XYZ file of C-alpha atoms in Angstrom:
302
model
C -39.611 -63.295 54.776
C -39.721 -64.608 58.402
C -37.025 -63.114 60.719
C -37.172 -64.213 64.329
C -36.498 -61.776 67.144
C -33.338 -63.651 68.127
C -32.040 -63.913 64.529
C -28.953 -61.818 63.708
C -27.342 -60.908 60.376
C -24.004 -62.617 59.808
C -21.894 -59.577 58.796
C -18.689 -61.587 58.651
C -20.239 -63.741 55.952
C -20.919 -60.530 53.970
C -17.283 -59.495 54.123
C -17.337 -57.008 56.935
C -17.633 -57.068 60.692
C -20.803 -56.722 62.668
C -21.761 -53.288 63.841
C -19.870 -52.134 66.856
C -22.138 -51.255 69.712
C -22.259 -47.593 70.463
C -20.261 -46.506 73.482
C -21.963 -44.086 75.815
C -20.871 -40.524 75.000
C -19.769 -41.379 71.415
C -21.675 -41.157 68.109
C -23.624 -44.161 67.034
C -21.875 -46.619 64.803
C -22.693 -46.291 61.091
C -22.489 -49.920 60.299
C -19.533 -49.388 57.847
C -16.724 -48.739 60.290
C -15.607 -52.320 60.149
C -15.250 -52.486 56.353
C -11.882 -53.886 55.249
C -10.633 -51.130 52.875
C -7.284 -52.853 52.517
C -9.066 -55.769 50.857
C -10.506 -53.319 48.313
C -7.041 -52.158 47.312
C -6.806 -49.000 49.372
C -6.996 -47.984 52.953
C -9.100 -45.306 54.526
C -8.026 -41.796 53.419
C -5.412 -43.090 50.935
C -5.365 -41.646 47.365
C -6.525 -43.817 44.501
C -3.693 -45.174 42.342
C -5.027 -44.211 38.896
C -1.881 -45.439 37.141
C -2.507 -48.952 38.497
C -6.060 -48.703 37.153
C -4.782 -48.036 33.602
C -5.373 -44.295 33.252
C -3.750 -41.064 34.388
C -5.293 -38.376 36.588
C -7.807 -36.006 34.930
C -8.118 -38.321 31.954
C -4.698 -37.363 30.427
C -2.583 -39.950 28.686
C 0.766 -40.894 30.186
C 3.696 -38.868 28.854
C 5.134 -41.857 26.976
C 1.837 -42.993 25.486
C 1.290 -42.994 21.704
C -1.328 -40.474 20.416
C -4.740 -41.960 19.713
C -4.685 -40.420 16.191
C -1.103 -40.216 14.822
C -0.298 -36.901 13.021
C 0.722 -37.591 9.413
C 3.937 -36.201 7.972
C 3.552 -32.918 5.982
C 4.065 -33.558 2.291
C 5.091 -31.215 -0.523
C 1.515 -31.351 -1.830
C 0.275 -30.063 1.549
C 2.726 -27.148 1.399
C 1.693 -26.227 -2.150
C -1.967 -26.319 -1.157
C -1.333 -24.018 1.818
C 0.944 -21.550 -0.031
C 0.425 -21.579 -3.822
C 3.481 -20.578 -5.873
C 3.618 -16.918 -6.941
C 3.676 -16.130 -10.637
C 5.777 -13.346 -12.099
C 3.303 -12.489 -14.829
C -0.447 -12.396 -15.067
C -2.281 -15.634 -15.732
C -4.726 -13.817 -17.995
C -5.143 -10.265 -19.231
C -8.290 -8.279 -19.853
C -8.542 -7.403 -23.555
C -11.420 -4.949 -23.090
C -10.797 -1.239 -23.699
C -10.734 0.917 -20.548
C -9.797 4.526 -19.828
C -8.695 6.723 -16.931
C -8.517 10.534 -16.733
C -6.805 12.310 -13.829
C -6.328 16.016 -13.148
C -3.611 15.579 -10.546
C -3.205 19.342 -10.106
C -5.514 22.181 -11.093
C -4.475 25.029 -8.845
C -4.023 28.720 -8.199
C -0.468 29.702 -7.198
C 0.545 32.623 -5.040
C 2.977 34.266 -7.476
C 3.521 38.023 -7.959
C 0.773 38.183 -10.565
C -1.113 35.067 -9.512
C -1.065 32.128 -11.874
C -2.940 28.983 -12.797
C -1.076 25.683 -13.013
C -2.119 22.229 -14.120
C -0.794 18.684 -14.395
C -2.777 15.766 -15.762
C -2.488 12.243 -17.112
C -4.848 9.961 -19.006
C -4.735 6.584 -20.688
C -6.960 4.451 -22.880
C -6.373 0.834 -23.836
C -6.014 -2.686 -22.434
C -3.991 -4.129 -19.565
C -0.924 -4.450 -21.812
C -1.147 -1.794 -24.530
C -2.238 1.779 -23.863
C -2.142 5.264 -25.308
C -1.003 7.780 -22.695
C -1.560 11.545 -22.550
C 0.511 13.696 -20.192
C 0.421 17.464 -19.813
C 1.518 20.217 -17.423
C 2.052 23.953 -17.519
C 1.397 27.418 -16.100
C -0.692 30.382 -17.262
C -0.842 34.004 -16.096
C -2.983 36.971 -17.202
C -4.874 34.655 -19.518
C -1.742 33.580 -21.429
C 0.199 30.333 -21.223
C 3.716 30.972 -19.970
C 4.946 27.420 -20.431
C 3.326 24.097 -21.143
C 3.770 20.737 -22.798
C 1.667 17.875 -24.134
C 2.876 14.309 -24.631
C 1.224 11.535 -26.631
C 2.821 8.174 -25.856
C 2.384 4.501 -26.577
C 2.904 2.420 -23.440
C 3.414 -1.297 -23.011
C 3.416 -3.144 -19.700
C 6.661 -5.052 -19.157
C 5.954 -5.871 -15.508
C 2.893 -5.780 -13.237
C 4.155 -2.386 -11.964
C 6.072 -0.828 -14.877
C 5.428 0.432 -18.414
C 7.839 1.513 -21.119
C 6.619 4.478 -23.164
C 7.558 6.111 -26.467
C 5.997 8.959 -28.439
C 6.187 12.693 -29.023
C 6.198 15.828 -26.875
C 5.182 19.319 -27.896
C 6.315 22.376 -25.900
C 4.303 25.589 -26.213
C 3.903 28.946 -24.488
C 6.296 31.903 -24.505
C 8.946 31.556 -27.206
C 8.992 29.182 -30.160
C 7.375 25.750 -29.953
C 9.611 22.700 -29.715
C 8.932 19.109 -30.718
C 10.717 16.118 -29.218
C 10.704 12.357 -29.557
C 10.154 10.826 -26.110
C 11.323 7.543 -24.558
C 10.970 6.476 -20.958
C 9.601 4.318 -18.157
C 6.893 4.888 -15.576
C 5.428 2.873 -12.760
C 5.287 2.112 -9.065
C 8.651 1.734 -7.324
C 9.141 -0.090 -3.992
C 7.494 1.617 -1.012
C 4.778 2.933 -3.393
C 6.701 5.772 -5.017
C 5.146 6.744 -8.358
C 8.037 7.404 -10.740
C 8.354 8.819 -14.268
C 11.703 9.056 -16.079
C 11.690 10.275 -19.686
C 14.374 11.288 -22.191
C 13.707 13.615 -25.139
C 15.456 14.159 -28.456
C 14.525 17.172 -30.603
C 15.578 18.935 -33.768
C 18.808 20.919 -33.869
C 20.540 18.492 -31.525
C 18.359 19.455 -28.570
C 18.050 16.873 -25.804
C 16.320 16.904 -22.447
C 15.267 14.633 -19.591
C 12.846 14.803 -16.680
C 12.553 12.674 -13.549
C 9.483 12.952 -11.338
C 8.440 11.125 -8.167
C 5.310 11.279 -6.022
C 4.373 9.684 -2.722
C 1.119 9.703 -0.733
C 1.070 9.692 3.066
C -2.321 8.600 4.446
C -3.062 10.610 7.573
C -6.610 9.215 7.597
C -8.603 7.337 4.988
C -9.610 10.668 3.416
C -6.917 13.140 4.525
C -3.813 12.540 2.381
C -0.491 14.374 2.143
C 1.050 14.146 -1.327
C 4.800 14.735 -1.744
C 6.121 15.600 -5.197
C 9.546 16.364 -6.703
C 10.681 16.921 -10.300
C 14.035 17.660 -11.927
C 14.597 18.884 -15.523
C 17.827 18.672 -17.497
C 18.790 19.952 -20.981
C 21.656 19.074 -23.271
C 22.174 22.545 -24.768
C 21.140 26.166 -24.261
C 17.805 27.351 -25.631
C 17.752 31.048 -24.678
C 14.579 31.734 -26.670
C 12.697 29.616 -24.140
C 14.788 30.676 -21.146
C 16.553 27.306 -20.810
C 20.238 26.695 -20.103
C 22.229 23.500 -20.455
C 22.727 21.079 -17.606
C 20.445 20.814 -14.593
C 17.766 23.453 -15.303
C 15.183 23.396 -12.518
C 14.160 21.404 -9.459
C 10.626 21.618 -8.071
C 9.386 20.105 -4.815
C 6.076 20.448 -3.053
C 3.610 19.055 -0.545
C -0.173 19.168 -0.922
C -2.680 18.180 1.739
C -5.954 17.045 0.202
C -9.259 15.899 1.625
C -11.157 13.379 -0.478
C -14.800 14.421 -0.243
C -15.335 11.476 -2.560
C -12.648 9.213 -3.988
C -13.014 11.109 -7.278
C -12.875 14.681 -5.985
C -10.524 16.292 -3.463
C -9.695 19.956 -2.728
C -6.212 20.667 -1.370
C -3.827 23.268 0.048
C -0.075 23.159 -0.251
C 3.289 24.781 -0.750
C 5.752 24.483 -3.642
C 9.405 25.386 -3.974
C 11.314 25.923 -7.236
C 14.958 26.665 -7.922
C 16.827 27.255 -11.173
C 20.419 26.163 -11.748
C 23.272 26.827 -14.151
C 22.494 28.537 -17.420
C 18.769 28.646 -16.669
C 19.471 30.617 -13.487
C 21.686 33.039 -15.453
C 18.954 33.658 -18.033
C 16.420 34.366 -15.292
C 18.715 36.884 -13.657
C 19.148 38.663 -16.986
C 15.346 39.024 -17.299
C 14.890 40.099 -13.676
C 13.175 36.861 -12.699
C 13.787 35.112 -9.361
C 16.080 32.103 -9.237
C 14.314 30.750 -6.145
C 10.587 30.865 -5.598
C 8.345 29.570 -2.813
C 4.590 29.816 -3.303
C 1.378 28.715 -1.661
C -1.080 26.768 -3.773
C -4.763 25.869 -3.569
C -6.634 23.639 -5.975
C -8.597 20.498 -6.687
C -7.739 16.973 -7.769
C -10.293 14.836 -9.606
C -10.518 11.785 -11.848
C -13.053 9.862 -13.890
């Protein structure tokens, strides 16, 4: 392209003024100082009006703008899908035969002569129908002082509770006694294990026991077990050292360490007190009405 030496560029025709000659002592002109920014919609140094350009600063929508994707209303089907309804009973039950055997206490007790005590429970059956075995007692000098064995049929009436019925046999010092047994057992609120059983025997004898246990997890393996039991009888049975009314109350705490989930040694303390006619019979035989003893034993199941 041929540009003569005297030819000049017509800046006004291009929309902006010609370059301003540099003044001595000032920086050279850039060639853009004469641009008409007002014609472009904004002046030099003025902020850009994003709202006039159809969008808000930082790419956000105006406060009164409709969402790009409207949120649908929540329906009842959505709520049911998020939180399915709870069912009172089981949907299905396992009909296979299972079993469980627990020696809850097998321990030496710090009595005057030293004694061995036990308490155990076992069941065999299905989720609904089971045969239960329950036993507890004490032995000293190789002889059983007192003990009992119960054989019960249990039926689940709730996910946490069973009703039971069967027979109980008492043995040890004095004559044996046989009772019909009726009761409930299960897991109460706050995870208290509860057993409440009534007994009816020959000769108009009646009795009842209420027992509760609770486990406090100190760690995943170190567990403190609290236990309390009360026994009541409807009439005196002096041959077995039992008086009518509230007979005995036992309470204890045992700290166990589960070496495995199936085997745990423990140490603890147990307190027992006799009341009413039972306390009178013990005094007559020179036996203590109150007794506090240390215990050491093992708990295992399979």
